[in-house]
Coordinates of C-alpha atoms in Angstrom, one line a residue:
Chain A
M1 CA -79.0 21.2 -182.0
S2 CA -75.4 21.0 -181.7
L3 CA -73.9 21.0 -178.4
V4 CA -70.4 20.2 -179.7
E5 CA -69.1 21.5 -182.9
L6 CA -65.1 21.3 -184.1
K7 CA -64.8 23.1 -187.8
Q8 CA -61.1 22.2 -189.2
V9 CA -59.5 21.9 -186.1
T10 CA -56.1 21.1 -186.1
K11 CA -53.5 19.9 -183.0
D12 CA -49.7 20.0 -183.5
Y13 CA -47.1 19.2 -181.1
Q14 CA -43.1 20.2 -180.7
I15 CA -41.6 17.1 -179.1
G16 CA -38.0 18.3 -178.9
E17 CA -36.9 18.6 -182.5
M18 CA -40.3 16.2 -183.3
F19 CA -43.4 18.2 -185.1
V20 CA -45.9 15.7 -184.0
R21 CA -49.9 16.5 -186.0
A22 CA -52.1 14.8 -182.9
L23 CA -55.3 15.9 -185.3
K24 CA -55.7 17.2 -189.0
N25 CA -58.5 19.1 -189.9
I26 CA -61.5 17.5 -187.6
E27 CA -65.1 18.5 -188.3
L28 CA -67.4 17.4 -185.6
D29 CA -71.0 17.7 -184.7
I30 CA -72.2 15.8 -181.6
K31 CA -75.9 17.0 -181.0
E32 CA -77.3 17.0 -177.2
Q33 CA -78.4 13.9 -174.9
S34 CA -76.2 11.9 -177.5
F35 CA -74.3 9.2 -176.3
V36 CA -71.0 8.6 -178.1
S37 CA -68.0 7.1 -178.2
I38 CA -64.8 8.1 -180.2
V39 CA -62.6 4.8 -180.9
G40 CA -59.3 4.5 -182.2
P41 CA -55.6 2.5 -181.2
S42 CA -53.5 4.3 -179.0
G43 CA -52.0 7.5 -180.2
S44 CA -54.6 7.9 -182.8
G45 CA -55.4 11.7 -181.2
K46 CA -58.7 10.4 -178.9
T47 CA -57.2 11.8 -175.6
T48 CA -56.1 15.4 -177.7
L49 CA -59.7 15.3 -179.4
L50 CA -61.5 15.2 -175.8
N51 CA -59.1 17.8 -174.2
L52 CA -59.7 20.2 -177.2
I53 CA -63.5 19.3 -176.5
G54 CA -63.1 19.7 -173.1
C55 CA -61.6 23.1 -172.8
I56 CA -58.3 21.2 -171.4
D57 CA -56.2 22.3 -174.6
K58 CA -56.2 24.7 -177.6
P59 CA -56.0 23.8 -180.6
S60 CA -53.2 25.2 -183.2
S61 CA -56.1 26.2 -185.7
G62 CA -59.8 25.7 -186.6
E63 CA -62.6 26.4 -183.8
V64 CA -64.3 24.5 -181.1
F65 CA -67.8 25.3 -180.1
V66 CA -68.9 23.7 -176.9
N67 CA -73.0 24.7 -176.0
G68 CA -73.1 27.2 -178.7
T69 CA -69.8 29.4 -177.2
A70 CA -66.5 29.5 -179.0
V71 CA -64.3 27.8 -176.3
N72 CA -60.9 28.0 -177.9
S73 CA -60.1 31.5 -177.7
F74 CA -60.7 31.0 -174.0
S75 CA -58.6 32.1 -170.7
N76 CA -56.9 29.3 -168.2
K77 CA -59.8 31.5 -166.2
E78 CA -62.4 31.3 -168.3
A79 CA -61.8 28.0 -169.2
A80 CA -62.1 26.3 -166.0
R81 CA -65.2 28.6 -165.3
F82 CA -66.4 26.8 -168.4
R83 CA -65.7 23.4 -167.5
G84 CA -66.8 24.3 -163.9
Q85 CA -70.3 25.0 -165.2
H86 CA -70.8 22.9 -167.8
L87 CA -68.6 19.5 -168.0
G88 CA -68.5 16.9 -166.4
F89 CA -65.0 14.7 -166.2
I90 CA -64.7 11.1 -166.0
F91 CA -60.9 9.9 -166.4
Q92 CA -59.2 6.8 -167.1
N93 CA -57.2 6.5 -163.8
F94 CA -60.0 7.6 -162.0
N95 CA -58.3 10.5 -160.0
L96 CA -60.1 10.2 -157.1
L97 CA -58.5 12.7 -154.2
P98 CA -57.1 10.2 -152.1
V99 CA -57.3 12.1 -148.8
L100 CA -61.2 12.9 -149.4
T101 CA -63.8 10.4 -148.5
T102 CA -66.2 8.9 -151.0
Y103 CA -68.9 11.7 -150.1
E104 CA -66.1 14.9 -149.9
N105 CA -64.9 13.6 -153.6
V106 CA -68.8 14.5 -154.8
E107 CA -68.8 17.0 -152.5
Y108 CA -65.3 18.9 -154.0
P109 CA -66.9 20.8 -157.1
L110 CA -70.1 21.9 -155.6
I111 CA -67.7 23.4 -152.5
M112 CA -64.8 24.7 -155.1
V113 CA -66.2 24.8 -158.5
Q114 CA -70.2 26.2 -158.1
N115 CA -70.1 27.5 -154.6
I116 CA -73.3 25.4 -153.9
P117 CA -74.6 26.5 -149.8
A118 CA -74.3 23.4 -147.8
G119 CA -77.8 22.6 -146.9
K120 CA -78.1 21.9 -150.8
R121 CA -75.2 20.2 -151.1
R122 CA -76.2 17.2 -149.0
E123 CA -79.4 16.4 -151.2
R124 CA -77.8 16.2 -154.4
I125 CA -74.8 14.2 -153.4
M126 CA -77.0 11.8 -151.8
H127 CA -79.4 11.6 -154.8
Y128 CA -76.1 11.0 -157.3
L129 CA -74.6 8.7 -154.6
E130 CA -77.6 6.5 -154.6
A131 CA -77.5 6.8 -158.4
V132 CA -74.4 5.2 -158.9
G133 CA -75.0 2.8 -155.6
M134 CA -72.5 4.3 -153.8
I135 CA -74.2 5.6 -150.8
D136 CA -73.1 2.5 -148.5
Q137 CA -69.1 3.3 -149.2
K138 CA -70.2 6.8 -148.9
D139 CA -67.7 7.2 -145.7
K140 CA -64.4 5.3 -147.5
Y141 CA -61.9 7.0 -148.7
P142 CA -60.7 5.8 -152.5
S143 CA -58.2 3.3 -151.2
Q144 CA -60.7 1.3 -149.6
L145 CA -62.4 1.0 -153.2
S146 CA -62.3 -1.5 -155.8
G147 CA -61.6 0.2 -159.4
G148 CA -65.6 -0.1 -160.4
Q149 CA -66.4 1.3 -157.1
K150 CA -63.9 4.3 -157.5
Q151 CA -65.1 5.1 -161.2
R152 CA -69.0 5.1 -160.0
V153 CA -68.0 7.9 -157.2
A154 CA -66.0 9.4 -160.4
V155 CA -69.3 9.3 -162.4
A156 CA -71.2 10.8 -159.8
R157 CA -68.8 13.3 -159.5
A158 CA -69.0 14.3 -163.3
L159 CA -72.5 14.2 -162.9
V160 CA -73.3 16.3 -159.1
T161 CA -72.7 19.7 -161.1
D162 CA -75.6 19.2 -163.8
P163 CA -73.1 19.4 -166.5
K164 CA -74.6 20.0 -170.0
L165 CA -71.8 17.8 -171.4
V166 CA -69.3 14.7 -169.7
L167 CA -66.3 13.7 -171.2
A168 CA -64.9 10.5 -170.2
D169 CA -61.4 9.2 -171.3
E170 CA -60.9 5.7 -171.2
P171 CA -63.1 5.0 -168.5
T172 CA -63.1 1.5 -168.8
A173 CA -59.4 1.2 -169.5
N174 CA -58.5 -0.3 -166.2
L175 CA -61.1 -2.1 -165.5
D176 CA -61.9 -5.7 -165.9
H177 CA -65.0 -6.6 -168.3
A178 CA -68.1 -7.0 -166.7
T179 CA -67.1 -4.1 -164.3
A180 CA -66.5 -2.3 -167.1
F181 CA -70.0 -2.9 -169.0
K182 CA -71.6 -1.8 -165.9
V183 CA -69.9 1.3 -165.7
I184 CA -71.2 1.8 -169.3
E185 CA -74.3 0.7 -168.2
L186 CA -74.4 3.3 -165.6
M187 CA -73.5 5.9 -167.9
K188 CA -75.9 5.5 -170.2
Q189 CA -78.5 5.2 -167.7
M190 CA -77.8 8.5 -166.3
Q191 CA -77.4 10.1 -170.2
Q192 CA -80.9 8.7 -170.5
N193 CA -82.0 10.1 -167.5
L194 CA -80.6 12.8 -166.7
K195 CA -80.5 13.9 -170.7
T196 CA -76.7 14.4 -170.3
T197 CA -74.8 14.4 -173.3
F198 CA -71.5 11.6 -172.8
I199 CA -68.3 11.4 -175.4
F200 CA -66.2 8.8 -174.2
S201 CA -63.3 7.6 -175.8
T202 CA -62.0 3.5 -175.7
H203 CA -60.5 1.2 -177.8
D204 CA -62.7 -2.2 -176.2
P205 CA -64.3 -3.2 -179.5
K206 CA -66.9 -5.0 -176.9
I207 CA -67.8 -1.3 -175.0
V208 CA -67.7 0.5 -177.9
K209 CA -71.0 -1.5 -179.3
E210 CA -72.6 0.3 -176.2
A211 CA -72.7 3.8 -178.1
E212 CA -75.2 5.1 -179.8
I213 CA -73.0 7.1 -182.6
I214 CA -69.1 5.9 -182.8
Y215 CA -66.7 8.3 -184.0
T216 CA -63.3 6.1 -185.7
L217 CA -59.8 8.1 -185.3
E218 CA -57.4 7.2 -187.4
D219 CA -53.4 8.9 -187.0
G220 CA -55.4 12.1 -186.1
K221 CA -58.2 12.2 -188.8
L222 CA -61.7 11.2 -188.4
V223 CA -62.5 8.3 -190.6
S224 CA -66.1 7.3 -190.1
K225 CA -68.8 8.1 -188.0
Chain B
M1 CA -41.1 16.3 -140.2
T2 CA -41.4 20.3 -141.2
S3 CA -44.0 20.8 -138.4
L4 CA -41.4 19.2 -136.0
L5 CA -38.5 21.6 -137.1
I6 CA -40.7 24.7 -136.9
I7 CA -41.9 23.8 -133.3
I8 CA -38.1 23.1 -132.7
G9 CA -37.3 26.6 -134.0
V10 CA -40.0 28.2 -131.7
V11 CA -39.1 26.3 -128.8
M12 CA -35.6 27.4 -129.6
V13 CA -36.5 31.2 -129.7
I14 CA -38.9 31.2 -126.4
V15 CA -36.4 29.2 -124.0
F16 CA -33.3 31.5 -125.5
S17 CA -35.3 34.4 -125.2
G18 CA -37.1 33.9 -121.9
V19 CA -33.6 32.8 -120.1
S20 CA -31.5 35.5 -121.9
V21 CA -33.9 38.3 -120.9
S22 CA -34.1 37.3 -117.8
F23 CA -30.7 37.0 -117.1
K24 CA -30.2 40.3 -118.5
S25 CA -32.8 41.6 -116.2
M26 CA -31.0 40.5 -113.4
M27 CA -27.8 41.3 -114.3
I28 CA -28.9 44.8 -114.7
G29 CA -31.0 44.3 -111.6
S30 CA -27.7 43.6 -109.6
I31 CA -26.0 46.9 -111.2
T32 CA -29.0 48.9 -111.0
D33 CA -29.6 48.2 -107.5
S34 CA -26.6 47.4 -105.7
M35 CA -24.4 50.2 -107.4
L36 CA -25.5 52.9 -110.3
G37 CA -29.6 52.8 -109.5
H38 CA -31.7 53.4 -112.4
L39 CA -31.1 57.6 -113.2
Q40 CA -28.4 59.9 -111.8
I41 CA -28.0 63.1 -111.8
H42 CA -25.2 65.4 -111.7
K43 CA -23.9 69.0 -112.0
K44 CA -23.8 69.8 -116.2
G45 CA -20.2 68.5 -117.1
Y46 CA -19.7 66.5 -114.2
V47 CA -20.1 63.1 -115.9
S48 CA -17.5 64.3 -118.8
S49 CA -14.9 64.6 -116.4
I50 CA -16.1 61.7 -114.2
D51 CA -12.8 59.6 -114.1
N52 CA -11.2 62.9 -111.8
L53 CA -14.1 62.6 -109.4
P54 CA -14.0 66.6 -109.4
L55 CA -15.2 68.4 -106.6
H56 CA -16.2 71.8 -108.1
L57 CA -19.0 70.2 -109.6
N58 CA -21.0 69.8 -106.3
I59 CA -24.5 70.5 -106.4
N60 CA -24.6 73.2 -103.5
E61 CA -28.0 73.6 -101.5
K62 CA -30.1 75.5 -103.7
G63 CA -29.7 72.6 -106.0
I64 CA -30.4 70.4 -103.6
K65 CA -33.6 72.4 -102.6
Q66 CA -34.6 72.2 -106.6
L67 CA -34.0 69.0 -106.9
E68 CA -36.2 67.8 -103.7
N69 CA -38.9 70.0 -105.4
V70 CA -38.7 67.9 -108.6
F71 CA -38.6 64.4 -106.9
E72 CA -41.7 65.5 -104.6
K73 CA -43.7 66.1 -107.6
H74 CA -42.8 62.3 -108.7
T75 CA -43.6 60.4 -105.6
D76 CA -45.8 58.0 -107.0
V77 CA -42.7 57.0 -109.6
I78 CA -39.5 57.3 -107.4
E79 CA -39.1 54.9 -104.7
A80 CA -35.9 56.4 -104.0
F81 CA -33.1 58.7 -103.8
S82 CA -29.7 58.9 -102.6
Y83 CA -27.7 61.9 -102.3
R84 CA -23.6 60.9 -102.9
I85 CA -20.0 62.3 -103.0
K86 CA -17.8 61.1 -104.7
F87 CA -14.0 61.8 -104.3
G88 CA -10.5 60.5 -104.7
A89 CA -8.5 59.8 -101.4
M90 CA -5.3 58.4 -100.5
L91 CA -5.6 55.7 -98.3
S92 CA -2.8 54.5 -95.7
N93 CA -2.3 52.1 -93.0
F94 CA 0.4 53.8 -91.9
Q95 CA 3.1 51.8 -93.9
E96 CA 1.8 51.7 -97.3
T97 CA -0.2 54.4 -98.8
T98 CA -2.3 54.1 -101.8
N99 CA -5.6 55.8 -103.7
I100 CA -8.9 54.9 -103.4
R101 CA -12.1 56.2 -105.0
L102 CA -14.8 57.0 -102.2
T103 CA -18.3 57.1 -102.4
A104 CA -19.9 59.3 -99.5
V105 CA -23.7 58.2 -98.6
Q106 CA -26.4 58.8 -96.2
P107 CA -26.8 55.3 -95.2
Q108 CA -30.2 55.2 -95.0
M109 CA -31.1 57.1 -98.1
E110 CA -28.2 54.8 -100.0
N111 CA -30.1 51.2 -99.0
A112 CA -33.3 52.6 -100.4
A113 CA -32.3 53.7 -103.5
C114 CA -29.7 50.7 -103.5
P115 CA -31.0 47.9 -101.5
R116 CA -28.8 45.2 -102.5
L117 CA -25.3 47.2 -102.2
V118 CA -24.9 45.7 -98.7
E119 CA -25.1 42.2 -100.3
R120 CA -21.7 43.2 -101.8
I121 CA -20.7 44.1 -98.3
N122 CA -18.5 41.2 -96.6
G123 CA -19.2 40.5 -93.3
D124 CA -22.8 40.4 -91.2
I125 CA -24.4 43.8 -91.6
Q126 CA -26.8 44.1 -88.9
N127 CA -29.1 46.9 -90.2
P128 CA -28.5 47.5 -93.6
D129 CA -30.2 51.1 -93.1
K130 CA -26.8 51.8 -91.0
F131 CA -24.3 49.9 -93.4
I132 CA -21.9 52.5 -93.1
E133 CA -21.5 54.7 -89.7
Q134 CA -19.3 57.9 -89.2
G135 CA -15.9 57.1 -88.4
K136 CA -16.0 54.1 -90.4
I137 CA -14.7 52.8 -93.6
I138 CA -15.6 50.5 -95.9
I139 CA -13.0 49.6 -98.4
P140 CA -12.8 47.4 -101.1
E141 CA -11.7 44.2 -100.4
N142 CA -8.8 43.9 -103.3
L143 CA -7.3 46.8 -101.7
A144 CA -7.9 45.4 -97.9
N145 CA -5.8 42.2 -99.2
G146 CA -3.0 44.1 -100.4
L147 CA -2.6 46.2 -97.4
K148 CA -3.5 43.7 -94.8
L149 CA -6.4 45.3 -93.4
K150 CA -9.2 43.9 -91.9
A151 CA -12.2 45.1 -89.5
G152 CA -11.2 47.9 -86.8
D153 CA -7.6 48.7 -88.3
E154 CA -7.4 52.2 -88.5
V155 CA -6.6 53.5 -91.5
V156 CA -6.1 57.5 -92.6
L157 CA -7.7 59.0 -95.8
I158 CA -6.0 61.8 -97.1
A159 CA -7.9 64.0 -99.7
N160 CA -7.8 67.5 -101.4
N161 CA -10.8 69.8 -101.0
K162 CA -12.5 71.6 -103.5
D163 CA -9.6 74.5 -102.8
G164 CA -6.9 72.5 -103.2
S165 CA -6.0 72.2 -99.4
V166 CA -4.8 68.8 -98.2
N167 CA -7.0 67.6 -95.5
G168 CA -6.7 63.7 -93.5
L169 CA -8.9 62.0 -91.5
S170 CA -8.8 58.9 -89.5
L171 CA -11.1 56.3 -89.8
R172 CA -11.8 52.8 -88.6
V173 CA -12.2 49.9 -91.4
S174 CA -15.8 48.4 -90.8
N175 CA -16.3 45.9 -93.4
T176 CA -14.9 45.3 -97.1
I177 CA -16.8 45.0 -100.1
E178 CA -16.5 43.1 -103.5
G179 CA -16.1 45.4 -106.5
L180 CA -18.9 44.5 -108.7
M181 CA -17.4 45.1 -112.4
G182 CA -14.0 43.2 -111.9
P183 CA -11.0 42.9 -109.5
S184 CA -9.9 45.9 -110.3
G185 CA -12.5 47.7 -108.4
R186 CA -11.0 50.8 -106.0
D187 CA -14.6 51.9 -104.8
G188 CA -14.8 52.3 -101.1
F189 CA -17.8 54.0 -98.8
V190 CA -18.0 56.3 -96.1
H191 CA -20.5 58.3 -94.3
I192 CA -21.6 61.6 -96.1
E193 CA -20.6 63.7 -92.8
D194 CA -17.1 62.4 -92.6
A195 CA -16.6 63.4 -96.3
K196 CA -18.1 66.6 -95.4
T197 CA -15.4 66.9 -92.7
L198 CA -12.6 65.6 -94.8
L199 CA -13.8 67.9 -97.8
R200 CA -14.1 70.9 -95.6
I201 CA -17.3 71.4 -97.1
Q202 CA -20.0 73.3 -95.0
G203 CA -23.6 73.1 -95.2
N204 CA -25.1 70.9 -98.1
E205 CA -23.5 69.6 -100.8
I206 CA -23.4 66.9 -103.0
N207 CA -21.9 65.7 -106.5
E208 CA -24.5 62.9 -107.6
V209 CA -28.0 61.6 -107.0
A210 CA -28.9 58.3 -107.5
I211 CA -32.8 57.7 -108.5
R212 CA -34.2 54.1 -108.0
L213 CA -37.4 53.8 -109.8
K214 CA -40.7 51.9 -108.5
N215 CA -41.5 50.3 -111.9
P216 CA -38.2 50.0 -114.0
D217 CA -39.7 49.4 -117.3
N218 CA -40.8 53.2 -117.4
L219 CA -37.0 54.2 -116.9
N220 CA -37.1 55.7 -120.7
G221 CA -40.2 57.4 -119.9
M222 CA -39.1 58.7 -116.6
N223 CA -35.8 60.1 -117.8
K224 CA -37.5 61.9 -120.4
L225 CA -40.1 63.7 -118.0
L226 CA -37.1 64.2 -115.5
A227 CA -34.4 65.6 -118.5
D228 CA -37.4 68.0 -119.3
E229 CA -38.0 69.3 -116.0
L230 CA -34.2 69.7 -115.0
S231 CA -33.3 71.4 -118.2
H232 CA -35.3 74.4 -116.3
F233 CA -33.2 74.8 -114.6
E234 CA -30.4 77.5 -115.7
N235 CA -27.4 79.1 -114.6
K236 CA -26.1 82.7 -115.2
Q237 CA -25.2 81.7 -118.7
N238 CA -28.8 80.6 -119.2
K239 CA -26.8 76.8 -119.3
P240 CA -28.3 73.9 -117.7
V241 CA -27.4 73.4 -114.3
F242 CA -28.2 69.4 -114.1
E243 CA -27.7 66.5 -116.4
L244 CA -29.1 63.2 -116.1
H245 CA -28.2 59.6 -117.2
T246 CA -30.0 56.1 -117.2
W247 CA -27.8 53.7 -115.4
A248 CA -27.3 52.3 -119.3
D249 CA -25.5 55.4 -119.9
L250 CA -23.0 55.0 -117.1
S251 CA -22.2 50.9 -117.2
P252 CA -19.9 49.1 -119.5
F253 CA -22.9 46.2 -119.1
S254 CA -25.2 47.8 -121.4
T255 CA -22.8 47.2 -123.9
I256 CA -23.1 43.3 -122.6
A257 CA -27.1 43.9 -122.7
A258 CA -27.3 45.0 -126.3
I259 CA -24.9 41.9 -126.9
V260 CA -27.6 39.6 -125.7
N261 CA -30.4 41.6 -127.6
L262 CA -28.2 41.1 -130.8
L263 CA -27.8 37.3 -130.0
I264 CA -31.6 37.2 -129.5
I265 CA -32.1 38.7 -133.2
T266 CA -29.3 36.2 -134.7
I267 CA -31.3 33.2 -132.9
K268 CA -34.7 34.6 -134.9
I269 CA -33.1 35.2 -137.9
V270 CA -32.2 31.0 -137.5
L271 CA -35.7 30.5 -137.0
I272 CA -36.8 32.4 -139.7
A273 CA -34.2 30.2 -141.9
I274 CA -35.5 27.3 -140.8
V275 CA -39.2 28.2 -141.8
L276 CA -38.3 29.5 -144.7
I277 CA -36.5 26.2 -146.0
S278 CA -38.9 23.7 -144.2
I279 CA -42.2 25.3 -145.4
L280 CA -40.5 25.8 -149.0
N281 CA -39.1 22.7 -149.1
V282 CA -42.3 20.6 -147.9
M283 CA -44.5 22.9 -150.3
M284 CA -42.3 22.1 -153.4
M285 CA -42.7 18.4 -152.7
S286 CA -46.3 19.0 -151.8
V287 CA -47.3 20.4 -155.5
Y288 CA -44.2 18.0 -157.0
E289 CA -46.4 15.0 -155.8
R290 CA -49.8 16.2 -156.3
V291 CA -49.6 17.4 -159.8
S292 CA -52.0 14.5 -161.0
E293 CA -54.3 15.9 -158.4
I294 CA -53.9 19.8 -159.6
G295 CA -54.6 18.2 -162.7
T296 CA -57.9 16.7 -161.7
I297 CA -59.1 19.9 -159.3
S298 CA -58.0 22.0 -162.3
A299 CA -60.2 20.1 -164.9
I300 CA -63.0 19.7 -163.3
G301 CA -63.2 23.4 -163.0
T302 CA -61.3 24.8 -159.3
L303 CA -60.1 28.5 -161.0
P304 CA -56.3 28.9 -160.5
S305 CA -56.9 31.6 -157.9
K306 CA -58.1 28.8 -156.0
I307 CA -55.8 26.4 -156.2
L308 CA -53.4 29.2 -155.1
W309 CA -55.1 29.8 -151.9
L310 CA -55.1 25.6 -151.0
F311 CA -51.7 25.6 -151.5
M312 CA -50.9 29.2 -149.4
A313 CA -54.0 27.6 -146.9
E314 CA -52.0 24.5 -146.4
G315 CA -48.9 26.8 -145.4
F316 CA -50.5 29.0 -143.0
S317 CA -51.9 25.8 -141.4
L318 CA -49.4 24.3 -141.1
A319 CA -47.2 27.6 -139.8
I320 CA -50.2 28.1 -137.4
I321 CA -50.6 24.5 -135.9
S322 CA -46.7 24.5 -135.2
T323 CA -46.5 27.9 -133.6
I324 CA -49.0 27.2 -131.5
V325 CA -47.4 24.1 -130.4
G326 CA -44.2 25.4 -130.2
N327 CA -45.4 28.4 -128.1
I328 CA -46.7 25.8 -125.7
I329 CA -43.8 23.7 -125.2
G330 CA -41.7 26.7 -124.7
V331 CA -43.6 28.2 -122.4
L332 CA -43.9 25.0 -120.9
A333 CA -40.2 24.6 -120.9
L334 CA -39.5 28.7 -119.0
L335 CA -42.2 27.0 -116.6
L336 CA -39.8 23.8 -115.8
I337 CA -37.2 26.1 -115.7
N338 CA -38.8 27.9 -113.0
I339 CA -39.7 25.1 -111.0
A340 CA -36.5 23.3 -111.2
N341 CA -35.2 26.4 -109.0
I342 CA -31.7 27.3 -110.7
H343 CA -29.7 29.4 -108.9
F344 CA -26.4 30.7 -109.2
S345 CA -23.9 33.3 -108.2
F346 CA -22.6 36.9 -109.9
G347 CA -19.5 37.7 -107.6
K348 CA -21.0 37.9 -103.7
M349 CA -24.6 38.0 -104.6
K350 CA -25.3 34.4 -104.3
N351 CA -28.2 31.9 -104.9
I352 CA -29.5 34.6 -107.4
L353 CA -32.6 32.6 -108.6
L354 CA -33.2 32.4 -112.4
E355 CA -36.3 33.4 -112.7
T356 CA -37.2 32.8 -116.5
S357 CA -40.4 35.2 -118.1
I358 CA -41.2 35.8 -122.1
A359 CA -43.3 38.8 -122.7
P360 CA -46.9 38.3 -124.3
S361 CA -45.6 40.8 -126.9
E362 CA -42.5 38.3 -127.6
L363 CA -44.8 35.3 -128.3
I364 CA -47.0 37.2 -130.4
S365 CA -43.9 38.8 -132.5
V366 CA -42.2 35.6 -132.7
S367 CA -45.7 33.8 -133.8
L368 CA -46.4 36.3 -136.2
I369 CA -42.9 36.4 -138.0
V370 CA -43.2 32.5 -138.5
I371 CA -46.3 33.0 -139.9
F372 CA -45.4 36.2 -142.2
I373 CA -42.6 33.7 -143.7
A374 CA -44.8 30.4 -143.9
V375 CA -47.2 32.6 -146.1
I376 CA -44.2 33.8 -148.1
S377 CA -42.6 30.5 -148.3
S378 CA -45.9 28.9 -149.4
L379 CA -46.1 32.1 -152.1
Q380 CA -43.7 30.2 -155.0
P381 CA -45.0 26.5 -154.8
A382 CA -48.7 28.1 -154.3
L383 CA -48.1 30.1 -157.8
K384 CA -46.3 27.1 -159.5
A385 CA -49.6 24.7 -158.9
S386 CA -51.9 27.5 -159.7
R387 CA -50.4 27.7 -163.2
M388 CA -50.2 24.5 -164.0
Q389 CA -51.5 23.5 -167.3
P390 CA -54.3 21.1 -166.8
V391 CA -53.5 19.1 -169.9
D392 CA -49.7 18.8 -168.4
A393 CA -50.7 17.7 -165.2
L394 CA -53.4 14.9 -166.3
R395 CA -50.3 13.4 -168.2
H396 CA -48.1 13.3 -165.3
V397 CA -47.7 9.8 -163.8

């Protein structure tokens, strides 16, 4: 069953007087429980594509379906609610909240997004912190963690809400090779254990090999699968 | 830094309010306790011609009886009252003659109604209830200086009675008195029986009643109540017999008191401006510095309304904490001023202790203003944060 479906999606930007077509007539169909990589050079449109799938941005034309819902016509509020219920995000710069501890960062979406009662939160947080191997670091602040550790926390934060789909934009770009592989391995393991769909973008050919399905973007066009 | 600014603002207002309100109360206390009383009753029309000190607007025996009946009903709120005859006269030391305004009193009643009057009298007063005796006169000190009069000297008072005939009375100077409202004061005191003799008044007749209340804070309530009761007394033309005034109606100091109130309001406006600018600045900076964080929390599904609430809560917390700390420091500062035992003089009244205090309602109103302004000034930055598009915010480095 399709989890993500894009039909004739185009995204244009107007930068000053310059008109840029970031995505051109994208047709995409990603099944549930798959581990997908989107590859391409910088500026090829990877982040734009992930933003459209993640309801963070809207296409200029075409339709985007996620989990059977047309998300391209969402209002800001509807998009936020949909993201909170169905999607998880992992960012290139980890984007942990610096004033919160590891535990609190993972707890944040459960409190502020899903309104999970305190009693149920702890069990879930500890489960995911253990799954990403960060239980010993739960009281540390992001500034006290290494890059790999921060991304593990980000993985736990993305998964703690039990999303259908996790979108990771260049999750290994700021990590060394060994750590990058560990993070990809962790994501893969989570995908297998939790049956969650992962879509990640990268321009690292070695990392790409870890994906089950690879889409290649070039100059805003999908050129291969 | 913002907290500090708010704290300084709150402390400034509390200390200024505490000191100025206390100072104002003391000044008012001096005027009411040594001269005017809290309320005064005259025959209708007297105050509009008070500069002439008319004698044809005296309250007669029947009127006095009516007033006494009213006072008897309110002994729970009226501490004391004093009957006065105010009149103008010529004062002569047998060489020079000048005009003088005199207040004729029954000293025991006057001391009860204006207990600090004796503090203005020069010389030793053994018994405040007998600060003026029959056959004696207390003259204003500047007249005494001008006429070279001292205690024990003989003077003659010459005055017209209400029929127009001129009468004279020889008296001895007992003391001098300081003019409360400045050097031009020409107010002296004589015993009420001497005034009756001089003015050829048969029986009981007065033209002023000074009333001292047990609780001066109840002035407006009592003024309304007494005015209502006095309005029932009418003359043959169905016009009111009496008129009632508060000390503020009769004293120019009420204008100064109003200026002090205006100053307090001005300080509050300055505080509001400090809080508004501080919170607005810090919240704008907070939003600008956290664009990436706003993008992150928005991307992971935080609703715009919750982002708005988060920033509003930050401004609110900042205001609450700063206000509490400001209140504590402000009240401690007032306590320290009290502990320091600061004394000052006001004319002849020496060693007046500056006793600061602030009403809880004042603390609450200052706190509410600060918190309200903090919330208002957090609103714009919070709206900006909540309306931020995650795609733009995440791109921000």
